Rosetta silent file (secondary structure, phi, psi, omega in degrees, C-alpha in Angstrom):
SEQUENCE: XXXXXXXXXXXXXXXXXXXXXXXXXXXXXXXXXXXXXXXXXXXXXXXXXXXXXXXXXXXXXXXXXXXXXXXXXXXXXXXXXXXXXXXXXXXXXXXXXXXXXXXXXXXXXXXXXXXXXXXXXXXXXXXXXXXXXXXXXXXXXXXXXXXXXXXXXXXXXXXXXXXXXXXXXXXXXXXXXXXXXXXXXXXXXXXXXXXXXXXXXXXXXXXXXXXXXXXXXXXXXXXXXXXXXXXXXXXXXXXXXXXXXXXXXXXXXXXXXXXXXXXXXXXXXXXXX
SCORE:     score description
SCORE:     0.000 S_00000001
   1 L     0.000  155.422  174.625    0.949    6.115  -28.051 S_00000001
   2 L  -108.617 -174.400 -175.493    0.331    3.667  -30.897 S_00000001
   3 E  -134.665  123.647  169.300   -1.950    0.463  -30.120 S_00000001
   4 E   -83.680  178.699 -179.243   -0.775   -2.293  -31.140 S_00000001
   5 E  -108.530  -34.411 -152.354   -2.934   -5.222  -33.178 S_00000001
   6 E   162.634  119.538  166.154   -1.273   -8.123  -33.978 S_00000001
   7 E  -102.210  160.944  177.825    2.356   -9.595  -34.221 S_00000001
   8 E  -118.959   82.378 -165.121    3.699  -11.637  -36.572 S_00000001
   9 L  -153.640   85.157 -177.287    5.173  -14.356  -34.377 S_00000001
  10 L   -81.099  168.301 -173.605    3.081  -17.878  -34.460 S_00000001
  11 L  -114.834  173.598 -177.308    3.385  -20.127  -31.144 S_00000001
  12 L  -102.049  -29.745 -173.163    3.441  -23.954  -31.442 S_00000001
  13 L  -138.429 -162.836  177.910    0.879  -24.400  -29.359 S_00000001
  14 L   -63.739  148.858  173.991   -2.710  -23.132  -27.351 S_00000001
  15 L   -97.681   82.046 -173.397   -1.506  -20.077  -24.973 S_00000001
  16 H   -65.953  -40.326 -169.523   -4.065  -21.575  -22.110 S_00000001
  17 H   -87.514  -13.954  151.643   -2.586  -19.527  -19.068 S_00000001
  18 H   -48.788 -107.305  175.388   -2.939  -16.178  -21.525 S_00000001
  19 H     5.135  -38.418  166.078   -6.275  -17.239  -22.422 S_00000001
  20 H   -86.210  -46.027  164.237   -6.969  -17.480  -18.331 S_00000001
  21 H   -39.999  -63.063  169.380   -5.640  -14.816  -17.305 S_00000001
  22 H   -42.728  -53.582 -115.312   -7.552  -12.883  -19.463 S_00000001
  23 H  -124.337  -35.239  152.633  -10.884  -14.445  -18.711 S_00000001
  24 H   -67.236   -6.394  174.150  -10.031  -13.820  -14.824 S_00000001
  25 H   -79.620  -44.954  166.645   -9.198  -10.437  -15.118 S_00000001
  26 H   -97.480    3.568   98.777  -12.536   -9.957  -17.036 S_00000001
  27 H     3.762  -82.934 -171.125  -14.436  -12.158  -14.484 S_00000001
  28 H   -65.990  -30.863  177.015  -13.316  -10.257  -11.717 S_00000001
  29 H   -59.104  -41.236 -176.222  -14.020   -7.040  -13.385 S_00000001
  30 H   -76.776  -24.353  158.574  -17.449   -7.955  -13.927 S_00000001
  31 H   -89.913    1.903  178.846  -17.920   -8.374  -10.717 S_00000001
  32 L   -55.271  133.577  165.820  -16.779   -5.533   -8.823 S_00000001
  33 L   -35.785  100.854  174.825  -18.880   -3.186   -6.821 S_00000001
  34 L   121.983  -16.967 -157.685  -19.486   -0.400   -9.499 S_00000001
  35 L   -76.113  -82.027 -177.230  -18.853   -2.328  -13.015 S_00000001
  36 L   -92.716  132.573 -167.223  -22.862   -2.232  -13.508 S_00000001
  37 L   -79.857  114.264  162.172  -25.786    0.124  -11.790 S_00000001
  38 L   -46.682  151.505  162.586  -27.947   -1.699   -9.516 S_00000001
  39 L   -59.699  115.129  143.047  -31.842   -0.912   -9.829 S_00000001
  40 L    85.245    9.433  166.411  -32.977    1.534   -7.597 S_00000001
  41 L   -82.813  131.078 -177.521  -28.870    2.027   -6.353 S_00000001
  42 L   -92.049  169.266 -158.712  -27.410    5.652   -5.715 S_00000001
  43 H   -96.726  -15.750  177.856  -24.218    6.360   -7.183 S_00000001
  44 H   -88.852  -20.250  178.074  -22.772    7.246   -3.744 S_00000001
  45 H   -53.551  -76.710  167.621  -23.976    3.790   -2.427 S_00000001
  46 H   -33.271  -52.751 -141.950  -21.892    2.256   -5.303 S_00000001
  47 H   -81.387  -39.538 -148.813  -18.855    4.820   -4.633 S_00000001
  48 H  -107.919  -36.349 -167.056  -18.811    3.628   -0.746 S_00000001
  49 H   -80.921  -15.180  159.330  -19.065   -0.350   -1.583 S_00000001
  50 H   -76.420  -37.837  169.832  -16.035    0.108   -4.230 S_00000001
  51 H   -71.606  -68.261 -179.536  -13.827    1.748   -1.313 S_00000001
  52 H   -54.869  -15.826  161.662  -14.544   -0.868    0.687 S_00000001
  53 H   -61.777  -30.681 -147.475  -14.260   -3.483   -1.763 S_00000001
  54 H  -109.595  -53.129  179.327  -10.637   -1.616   -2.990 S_00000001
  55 H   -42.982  -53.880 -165.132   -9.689   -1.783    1.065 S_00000001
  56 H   -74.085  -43.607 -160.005  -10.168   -5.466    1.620 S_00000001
  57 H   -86.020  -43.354 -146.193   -8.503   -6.138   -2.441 S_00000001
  58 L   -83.227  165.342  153.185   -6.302   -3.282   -3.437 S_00000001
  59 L   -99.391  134.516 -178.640   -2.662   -3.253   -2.529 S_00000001
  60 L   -99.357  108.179 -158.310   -1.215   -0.381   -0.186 S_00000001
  61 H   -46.658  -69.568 -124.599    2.385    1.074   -0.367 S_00000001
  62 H   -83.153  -77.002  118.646    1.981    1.913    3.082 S_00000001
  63 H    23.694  -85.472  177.936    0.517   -1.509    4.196 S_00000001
  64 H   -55.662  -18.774 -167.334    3.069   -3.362    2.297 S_00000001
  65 H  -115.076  -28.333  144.370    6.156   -1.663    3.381 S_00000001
  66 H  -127.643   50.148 -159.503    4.817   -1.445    7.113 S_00000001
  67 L    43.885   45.476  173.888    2.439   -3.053    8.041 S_00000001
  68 L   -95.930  133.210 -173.079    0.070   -0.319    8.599 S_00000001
  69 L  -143.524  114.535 -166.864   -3.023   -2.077    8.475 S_00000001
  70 L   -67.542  151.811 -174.917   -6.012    1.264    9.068 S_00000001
  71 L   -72.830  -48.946  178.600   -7.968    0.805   11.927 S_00000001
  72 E  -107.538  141.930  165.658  -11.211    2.059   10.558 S_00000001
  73 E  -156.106  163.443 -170.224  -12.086    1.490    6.959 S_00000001
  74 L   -66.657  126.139  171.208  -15.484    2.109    4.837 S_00000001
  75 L   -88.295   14.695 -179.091  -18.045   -0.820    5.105 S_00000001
  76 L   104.929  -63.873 -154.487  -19.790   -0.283    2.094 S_00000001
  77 L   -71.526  165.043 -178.491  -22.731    1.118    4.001 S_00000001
  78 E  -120.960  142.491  153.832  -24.241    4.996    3.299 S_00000001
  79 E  -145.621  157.686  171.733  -25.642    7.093    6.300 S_00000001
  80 E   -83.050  138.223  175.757  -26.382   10.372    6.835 S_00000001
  81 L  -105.995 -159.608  137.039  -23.853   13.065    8.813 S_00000001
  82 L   -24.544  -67.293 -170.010  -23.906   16.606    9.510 S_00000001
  83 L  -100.403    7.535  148.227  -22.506   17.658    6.064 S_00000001
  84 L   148.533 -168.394  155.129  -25.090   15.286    4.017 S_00000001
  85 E   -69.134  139.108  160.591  -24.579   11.375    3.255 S_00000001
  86 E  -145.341 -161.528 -174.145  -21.544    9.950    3.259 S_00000001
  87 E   -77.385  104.026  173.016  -19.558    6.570    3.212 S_00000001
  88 L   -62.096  159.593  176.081  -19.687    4.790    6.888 S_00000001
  89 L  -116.357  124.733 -160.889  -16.588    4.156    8.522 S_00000001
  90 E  -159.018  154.770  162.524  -16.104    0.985   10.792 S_00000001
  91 E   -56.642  153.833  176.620  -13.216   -1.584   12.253 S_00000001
  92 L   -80.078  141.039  140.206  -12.639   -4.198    9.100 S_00000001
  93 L   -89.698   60.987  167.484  -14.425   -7.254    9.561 S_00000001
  94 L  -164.420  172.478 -173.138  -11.645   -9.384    7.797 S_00000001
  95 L  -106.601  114.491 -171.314   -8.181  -10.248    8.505 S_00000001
  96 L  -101.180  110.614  159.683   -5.915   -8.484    5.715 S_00000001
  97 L   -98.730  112.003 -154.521   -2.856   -9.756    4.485 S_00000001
  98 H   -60.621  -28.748  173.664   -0.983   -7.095    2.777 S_00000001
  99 H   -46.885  -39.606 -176.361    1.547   -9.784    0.783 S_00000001
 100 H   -73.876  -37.231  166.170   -1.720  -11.386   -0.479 S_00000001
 101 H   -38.872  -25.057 -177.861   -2.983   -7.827   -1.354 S_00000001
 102 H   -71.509  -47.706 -179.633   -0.228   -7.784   -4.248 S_00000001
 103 H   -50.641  -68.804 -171.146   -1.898  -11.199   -5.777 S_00000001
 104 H   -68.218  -25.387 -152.310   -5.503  -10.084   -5.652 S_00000001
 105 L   -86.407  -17.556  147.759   -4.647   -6.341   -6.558 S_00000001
 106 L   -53.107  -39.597  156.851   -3.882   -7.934  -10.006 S_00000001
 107 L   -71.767   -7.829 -177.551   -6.889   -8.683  -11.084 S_00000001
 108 L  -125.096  162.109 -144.826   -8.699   -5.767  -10.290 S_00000001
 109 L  -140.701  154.402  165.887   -8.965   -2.674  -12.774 S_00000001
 110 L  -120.793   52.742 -179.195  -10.629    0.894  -12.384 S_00000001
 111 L   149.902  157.515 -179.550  -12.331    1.006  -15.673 S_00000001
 112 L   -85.183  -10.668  146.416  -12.938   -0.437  -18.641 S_00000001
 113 L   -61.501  -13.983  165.019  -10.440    1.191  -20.395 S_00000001
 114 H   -83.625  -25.943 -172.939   -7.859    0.155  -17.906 S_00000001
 115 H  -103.803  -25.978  171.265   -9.007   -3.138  -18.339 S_00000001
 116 H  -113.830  -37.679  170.472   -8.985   -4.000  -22.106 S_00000001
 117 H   -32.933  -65.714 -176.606   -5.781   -1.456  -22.563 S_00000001
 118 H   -66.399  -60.102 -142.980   -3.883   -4.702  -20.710 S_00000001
 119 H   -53.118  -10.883  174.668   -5.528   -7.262  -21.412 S_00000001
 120 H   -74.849  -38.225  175.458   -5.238   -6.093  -25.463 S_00000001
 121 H   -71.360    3.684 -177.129   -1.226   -6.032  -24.487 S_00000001
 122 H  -122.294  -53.278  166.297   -1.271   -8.901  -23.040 S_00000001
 123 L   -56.250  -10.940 -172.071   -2.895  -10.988  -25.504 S_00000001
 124 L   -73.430  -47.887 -147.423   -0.769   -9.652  -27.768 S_00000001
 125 L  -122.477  -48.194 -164.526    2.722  -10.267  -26.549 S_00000001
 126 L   -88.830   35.828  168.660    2.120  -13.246  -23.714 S_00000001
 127 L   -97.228  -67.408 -175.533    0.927  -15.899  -26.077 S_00000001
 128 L   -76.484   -3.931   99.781    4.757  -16.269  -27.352 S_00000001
 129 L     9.793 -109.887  177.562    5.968  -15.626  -24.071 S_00000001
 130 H    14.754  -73.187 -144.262    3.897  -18.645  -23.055 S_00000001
 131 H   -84.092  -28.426 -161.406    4.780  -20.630  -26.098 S_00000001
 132 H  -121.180    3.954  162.375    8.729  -19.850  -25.127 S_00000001
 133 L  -126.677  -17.435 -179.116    8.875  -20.735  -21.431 S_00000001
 134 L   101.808  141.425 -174.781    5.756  -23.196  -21.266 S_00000001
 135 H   -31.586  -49.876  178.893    2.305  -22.675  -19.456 S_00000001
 136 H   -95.802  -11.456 -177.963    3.643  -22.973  -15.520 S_00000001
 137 H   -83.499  -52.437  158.323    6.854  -21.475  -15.750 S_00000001
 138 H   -36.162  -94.024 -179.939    4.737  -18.276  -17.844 S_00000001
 139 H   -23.693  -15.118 -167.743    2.089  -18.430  -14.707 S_00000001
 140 H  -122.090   -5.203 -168.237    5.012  -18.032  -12.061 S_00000001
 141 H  -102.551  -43.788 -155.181    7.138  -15.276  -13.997 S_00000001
 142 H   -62.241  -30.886 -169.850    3.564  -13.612  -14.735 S_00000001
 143 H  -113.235  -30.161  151.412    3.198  -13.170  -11.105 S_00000001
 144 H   -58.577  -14.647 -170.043    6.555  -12.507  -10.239 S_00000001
 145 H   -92.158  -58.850  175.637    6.849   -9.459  -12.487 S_00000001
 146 H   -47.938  -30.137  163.227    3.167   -8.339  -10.871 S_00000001
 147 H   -75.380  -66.427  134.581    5.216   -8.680   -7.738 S_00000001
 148 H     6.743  -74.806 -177.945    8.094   -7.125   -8.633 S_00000001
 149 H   -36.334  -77.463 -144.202    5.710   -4.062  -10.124 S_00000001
 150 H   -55.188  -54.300 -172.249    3.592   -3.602   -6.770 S_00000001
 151 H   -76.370  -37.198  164.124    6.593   -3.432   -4.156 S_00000001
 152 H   -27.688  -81.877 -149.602    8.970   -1.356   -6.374 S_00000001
 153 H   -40.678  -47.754 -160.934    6.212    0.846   -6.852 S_00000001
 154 H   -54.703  -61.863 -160.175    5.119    0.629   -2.512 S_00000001
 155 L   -70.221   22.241 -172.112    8.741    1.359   -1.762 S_00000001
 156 L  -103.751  -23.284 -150.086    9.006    4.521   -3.527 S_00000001
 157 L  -133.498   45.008 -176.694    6.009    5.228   -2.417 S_00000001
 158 L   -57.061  -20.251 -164.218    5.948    4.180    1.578 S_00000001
 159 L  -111.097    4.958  143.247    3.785    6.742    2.978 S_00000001
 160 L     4.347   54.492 -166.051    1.011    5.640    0.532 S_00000001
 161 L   -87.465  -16.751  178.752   -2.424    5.122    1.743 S_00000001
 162 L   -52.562   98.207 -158.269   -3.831    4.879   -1.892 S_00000001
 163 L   -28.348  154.591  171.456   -5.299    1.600   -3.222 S_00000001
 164 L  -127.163   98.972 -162.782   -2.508    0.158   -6.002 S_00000001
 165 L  -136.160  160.269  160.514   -4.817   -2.278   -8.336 S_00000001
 166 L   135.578  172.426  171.256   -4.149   -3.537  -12.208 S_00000001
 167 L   -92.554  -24.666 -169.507   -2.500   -6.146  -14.400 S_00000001
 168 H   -51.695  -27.241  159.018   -0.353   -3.622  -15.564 S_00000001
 169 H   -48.126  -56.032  169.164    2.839   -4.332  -13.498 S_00000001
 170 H    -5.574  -80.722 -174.110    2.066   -7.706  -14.827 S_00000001
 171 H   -75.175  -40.161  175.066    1.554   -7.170  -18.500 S_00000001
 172 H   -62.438  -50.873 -165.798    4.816   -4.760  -18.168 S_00000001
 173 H   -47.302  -78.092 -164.664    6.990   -7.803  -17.236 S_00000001
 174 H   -43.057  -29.717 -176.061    5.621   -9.620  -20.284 S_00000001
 175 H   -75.278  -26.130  174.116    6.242   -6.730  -22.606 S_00000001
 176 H   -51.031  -72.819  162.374   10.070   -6.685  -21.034 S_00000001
 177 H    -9.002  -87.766 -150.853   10.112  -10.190  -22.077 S_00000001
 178 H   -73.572  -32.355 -179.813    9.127  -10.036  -25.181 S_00000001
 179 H   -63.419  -47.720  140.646   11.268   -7.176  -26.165 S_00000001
 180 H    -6.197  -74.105  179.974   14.045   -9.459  -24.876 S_00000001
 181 H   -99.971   13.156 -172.634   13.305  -12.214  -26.822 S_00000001
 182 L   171.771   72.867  174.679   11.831  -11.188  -30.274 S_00000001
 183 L   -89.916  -20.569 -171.558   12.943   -7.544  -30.559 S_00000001
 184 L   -84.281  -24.615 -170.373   13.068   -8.000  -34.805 S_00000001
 185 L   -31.741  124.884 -152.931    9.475   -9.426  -34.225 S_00000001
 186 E   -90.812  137.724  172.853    7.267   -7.179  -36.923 S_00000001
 187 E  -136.631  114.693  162.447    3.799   -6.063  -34.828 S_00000001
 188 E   -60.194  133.296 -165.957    1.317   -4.155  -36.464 S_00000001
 189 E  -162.687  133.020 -156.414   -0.132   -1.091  -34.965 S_00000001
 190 E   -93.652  161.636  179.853   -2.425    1.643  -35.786 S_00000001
 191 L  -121.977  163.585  153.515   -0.883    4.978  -34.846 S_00000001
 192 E  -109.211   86.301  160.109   -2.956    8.275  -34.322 S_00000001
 193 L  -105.658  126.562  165.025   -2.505   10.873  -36.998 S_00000001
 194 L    69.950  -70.654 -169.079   -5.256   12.855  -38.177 S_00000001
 195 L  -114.140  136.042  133.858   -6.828    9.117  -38.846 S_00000001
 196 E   -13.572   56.067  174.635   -5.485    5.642  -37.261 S_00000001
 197 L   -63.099  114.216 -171.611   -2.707    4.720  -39.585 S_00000001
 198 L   -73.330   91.827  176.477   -1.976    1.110  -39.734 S_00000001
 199 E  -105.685  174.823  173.383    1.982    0.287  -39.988 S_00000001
 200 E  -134.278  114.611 -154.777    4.272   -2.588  -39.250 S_00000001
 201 E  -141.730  168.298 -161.688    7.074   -1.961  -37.255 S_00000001
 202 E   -78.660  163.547  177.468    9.695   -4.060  -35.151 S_00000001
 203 H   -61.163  -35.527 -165.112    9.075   -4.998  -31.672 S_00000001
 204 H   -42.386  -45.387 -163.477   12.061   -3.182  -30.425 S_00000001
 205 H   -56.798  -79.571  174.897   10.888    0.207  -31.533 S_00000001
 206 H   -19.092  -74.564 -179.799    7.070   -0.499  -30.469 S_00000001
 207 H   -58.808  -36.873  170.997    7.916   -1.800  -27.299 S_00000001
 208 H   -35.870  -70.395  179.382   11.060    0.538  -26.988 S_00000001
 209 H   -47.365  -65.707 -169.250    8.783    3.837  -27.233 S_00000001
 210 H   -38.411  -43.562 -179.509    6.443    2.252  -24.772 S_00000001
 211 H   -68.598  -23.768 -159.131    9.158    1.887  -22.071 S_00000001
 212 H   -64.537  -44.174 -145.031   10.899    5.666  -22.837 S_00000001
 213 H   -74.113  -62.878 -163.292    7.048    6.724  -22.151 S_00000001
 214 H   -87.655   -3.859  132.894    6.554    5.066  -18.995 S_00000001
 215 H  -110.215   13.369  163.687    9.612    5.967  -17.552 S_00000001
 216 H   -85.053  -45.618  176.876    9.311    9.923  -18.471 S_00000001
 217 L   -79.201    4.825  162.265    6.086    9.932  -16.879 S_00000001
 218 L   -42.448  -64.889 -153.748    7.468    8.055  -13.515 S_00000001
 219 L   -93.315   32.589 -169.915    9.702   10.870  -13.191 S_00000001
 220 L   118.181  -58.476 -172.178    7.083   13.797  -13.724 S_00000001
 221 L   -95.487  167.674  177.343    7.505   15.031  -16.906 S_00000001
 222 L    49.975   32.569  159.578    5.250   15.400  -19.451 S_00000001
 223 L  -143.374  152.587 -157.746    1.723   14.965  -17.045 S_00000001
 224 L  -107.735   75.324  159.995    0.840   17.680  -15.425 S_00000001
 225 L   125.479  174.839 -154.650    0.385   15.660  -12.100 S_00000001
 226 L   -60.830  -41.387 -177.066    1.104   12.404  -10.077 S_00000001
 227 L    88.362 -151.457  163.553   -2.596   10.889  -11.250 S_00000001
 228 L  -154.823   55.118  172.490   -3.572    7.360  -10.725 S_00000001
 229 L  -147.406  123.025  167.927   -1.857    5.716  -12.971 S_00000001
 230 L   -57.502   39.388 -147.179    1.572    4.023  -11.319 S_00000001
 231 L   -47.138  -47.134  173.125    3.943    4.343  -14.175 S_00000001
 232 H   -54.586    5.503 -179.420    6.702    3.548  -11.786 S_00000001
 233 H   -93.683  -39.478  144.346    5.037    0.121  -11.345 S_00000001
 234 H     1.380  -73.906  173.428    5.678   -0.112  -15.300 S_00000001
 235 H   -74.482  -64.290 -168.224    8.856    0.501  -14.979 S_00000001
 236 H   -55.351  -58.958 -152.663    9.952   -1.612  -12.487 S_00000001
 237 H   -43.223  -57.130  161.797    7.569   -4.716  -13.552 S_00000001
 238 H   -16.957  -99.094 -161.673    9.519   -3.964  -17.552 S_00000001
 239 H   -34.313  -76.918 -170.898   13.111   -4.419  -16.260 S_00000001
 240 H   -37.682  -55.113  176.854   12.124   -7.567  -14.037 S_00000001
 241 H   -58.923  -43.292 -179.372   10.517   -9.459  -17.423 S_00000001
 242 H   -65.135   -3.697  174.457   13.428   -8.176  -19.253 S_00000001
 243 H   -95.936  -63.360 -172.210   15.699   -9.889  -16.438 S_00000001
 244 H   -48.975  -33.513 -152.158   13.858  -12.967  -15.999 S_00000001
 245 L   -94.539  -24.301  156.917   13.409  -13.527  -19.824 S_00000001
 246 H    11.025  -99.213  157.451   17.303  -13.422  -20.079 S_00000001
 247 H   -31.835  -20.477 -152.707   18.472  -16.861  -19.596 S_00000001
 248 H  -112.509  -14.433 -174.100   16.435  -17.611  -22.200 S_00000001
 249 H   -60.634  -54.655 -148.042   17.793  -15.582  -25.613 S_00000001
 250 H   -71.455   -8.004  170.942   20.246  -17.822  -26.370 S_00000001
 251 H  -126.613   20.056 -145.722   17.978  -20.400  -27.441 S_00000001
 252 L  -108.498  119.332  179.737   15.084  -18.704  -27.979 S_00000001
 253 L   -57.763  157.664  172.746   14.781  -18.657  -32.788 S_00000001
 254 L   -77.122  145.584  174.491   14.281  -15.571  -34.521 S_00000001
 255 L   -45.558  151.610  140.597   10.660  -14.636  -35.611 S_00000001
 256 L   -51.912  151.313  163.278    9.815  -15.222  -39.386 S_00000001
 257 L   -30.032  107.507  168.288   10.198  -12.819  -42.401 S_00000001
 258 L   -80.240   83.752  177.693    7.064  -11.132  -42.686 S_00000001
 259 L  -113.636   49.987 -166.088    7.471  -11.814  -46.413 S_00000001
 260 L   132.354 -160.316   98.492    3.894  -12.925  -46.558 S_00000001
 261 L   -45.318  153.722 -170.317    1.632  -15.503  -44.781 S_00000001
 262 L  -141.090  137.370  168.420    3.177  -18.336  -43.445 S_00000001
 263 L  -112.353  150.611 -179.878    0.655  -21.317  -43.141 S_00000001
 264 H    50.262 -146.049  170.417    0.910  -25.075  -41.298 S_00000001
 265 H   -67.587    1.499 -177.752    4.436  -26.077  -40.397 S_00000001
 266 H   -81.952   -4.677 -136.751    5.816  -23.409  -42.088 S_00000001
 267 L  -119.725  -19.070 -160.523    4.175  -21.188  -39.386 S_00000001
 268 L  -100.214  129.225  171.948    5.583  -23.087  -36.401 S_00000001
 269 L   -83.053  152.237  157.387    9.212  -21.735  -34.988 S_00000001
 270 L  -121.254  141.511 -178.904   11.757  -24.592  -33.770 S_00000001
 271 L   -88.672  168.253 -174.105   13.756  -24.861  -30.554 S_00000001
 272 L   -99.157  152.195 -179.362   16.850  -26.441  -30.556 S_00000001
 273 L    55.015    0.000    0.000   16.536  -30.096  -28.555 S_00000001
């Protein structure tokens, strides 16, 4: 994979619902059962208040596509069995709504590397996004694509019991988008040979690779098992920004030349009307 850095595509204005996004995803993060070691906290003690945390939060194929809502689920609590400590098991004390499960299940990440991977993709690419549909219309496609992601993924995957959490459906819409709408766009990106090499290469390509990737592993190849990482949620969430962002080419200006710096108004793209 390369990583990208930085495109060279200015916005006209602040990207505030980027900017938010971000700062609730790493918010929420911070707070999770497991993010940080308590004092005098065991590691299975953490382990059982993250399932149950992931229970109440995560979204569930199985849950979403039938209403299976588990009878018993871990409360967090540790006790001793037979076969050592484990995780207690109890009826939930909450009322679950698996539709809502899609919403919150955005915000929550299983690692910090899961967790700055989008949000570096996201800062990246949904600022002109933003900047090209405007702050609530960005905020409602942002969540549709995250929608989009989770039940593609559920219905593929109906017999599911396995939490489904991330931005990444999300962040795939936006990259769909953006490939859409500023495919010449130049984005800088270190690659890894021997050393980080720093090039500048068009979005299509960048973004291109990214999708080829994330639908070979959907289908299998090239991981040498299923994992925990949804690629088909990727995939779907991609196409859906790349639908949604549509409508929108035909007016949308070409990036600047990266012949340089571009400073002040020279820096600003214009819409037609």
């Amino acid at each position: 994979m390369v990583i990208p850095v930085h495109d060279v595509n200015p916005v006209r204005g602040t990207p505030w619902v980027t900017y938010g996004l971000i700062a609730a995803n790493v918010l929420v993060f911070l707070v999770m059962p497991g993010t940080f070691a308590t004092a005098g906290e065991s590691r299975l003690s953490q382990i059982c208040q993250l399932h149950a945390f992931l229970d109440h939060y995560a979204a569930v194929p199985r849950e979403l596509i039938h209403d299976q809502l588990p009878g018993l689920v871990p409360t967090g609590e540790v006790a001793g069995g037979p076969q050592g400590p484990g995780c207690v098991i109890g009826e939930p004390g909450y009322d679950k709504s698996p539709i809502l499960s899609v919403f919150t299940a955005m915000f929550l990440h299983g690692g910090w590397l899961h967790l700055l991977g989008n949000m570096l993709f996201l800062l990246i690419f949904g600022n002109n996004i933003e900047d090209r549909m405007g702050h609530v219309r960005f905020l409602l496609f942002y969540v549709v694509c995250g929608y989009a992601a989770g039940y593609g993924f559920a219905y593929l995957n109906d017999d599911s019991g396995d939490p489904l959490i991330g931005a990444s459906g999300a962040v795939a819409g936006v990259l769909g988008a953006y490939l859409v709408l500023y495919p010449k766009a130049r984005v800088w990106v270190l690659v890894p040979f021997l050393i980080f090499l720093p090039l500048r290469l068009p979005a299509w390509l960048v973004l291109g690779f990214w999708f080829v990737l994330q639908a070979v592993y959907s289908s299998g190849e090239g991981v040498s098992g299923a994992g925990t990482v949804a690629y088909t949620a990727h995939v779907v969430g991609f196409l859906a920004g790349m639908l949604l962002a549509w409508p929108l080419k035909p007016g949308t200006p070409p990036p600047p030349e990266p012949r340089g710096l571009l400073f002040g108004r020279r820096a600003r793209p214009r819409y037609p009307g």
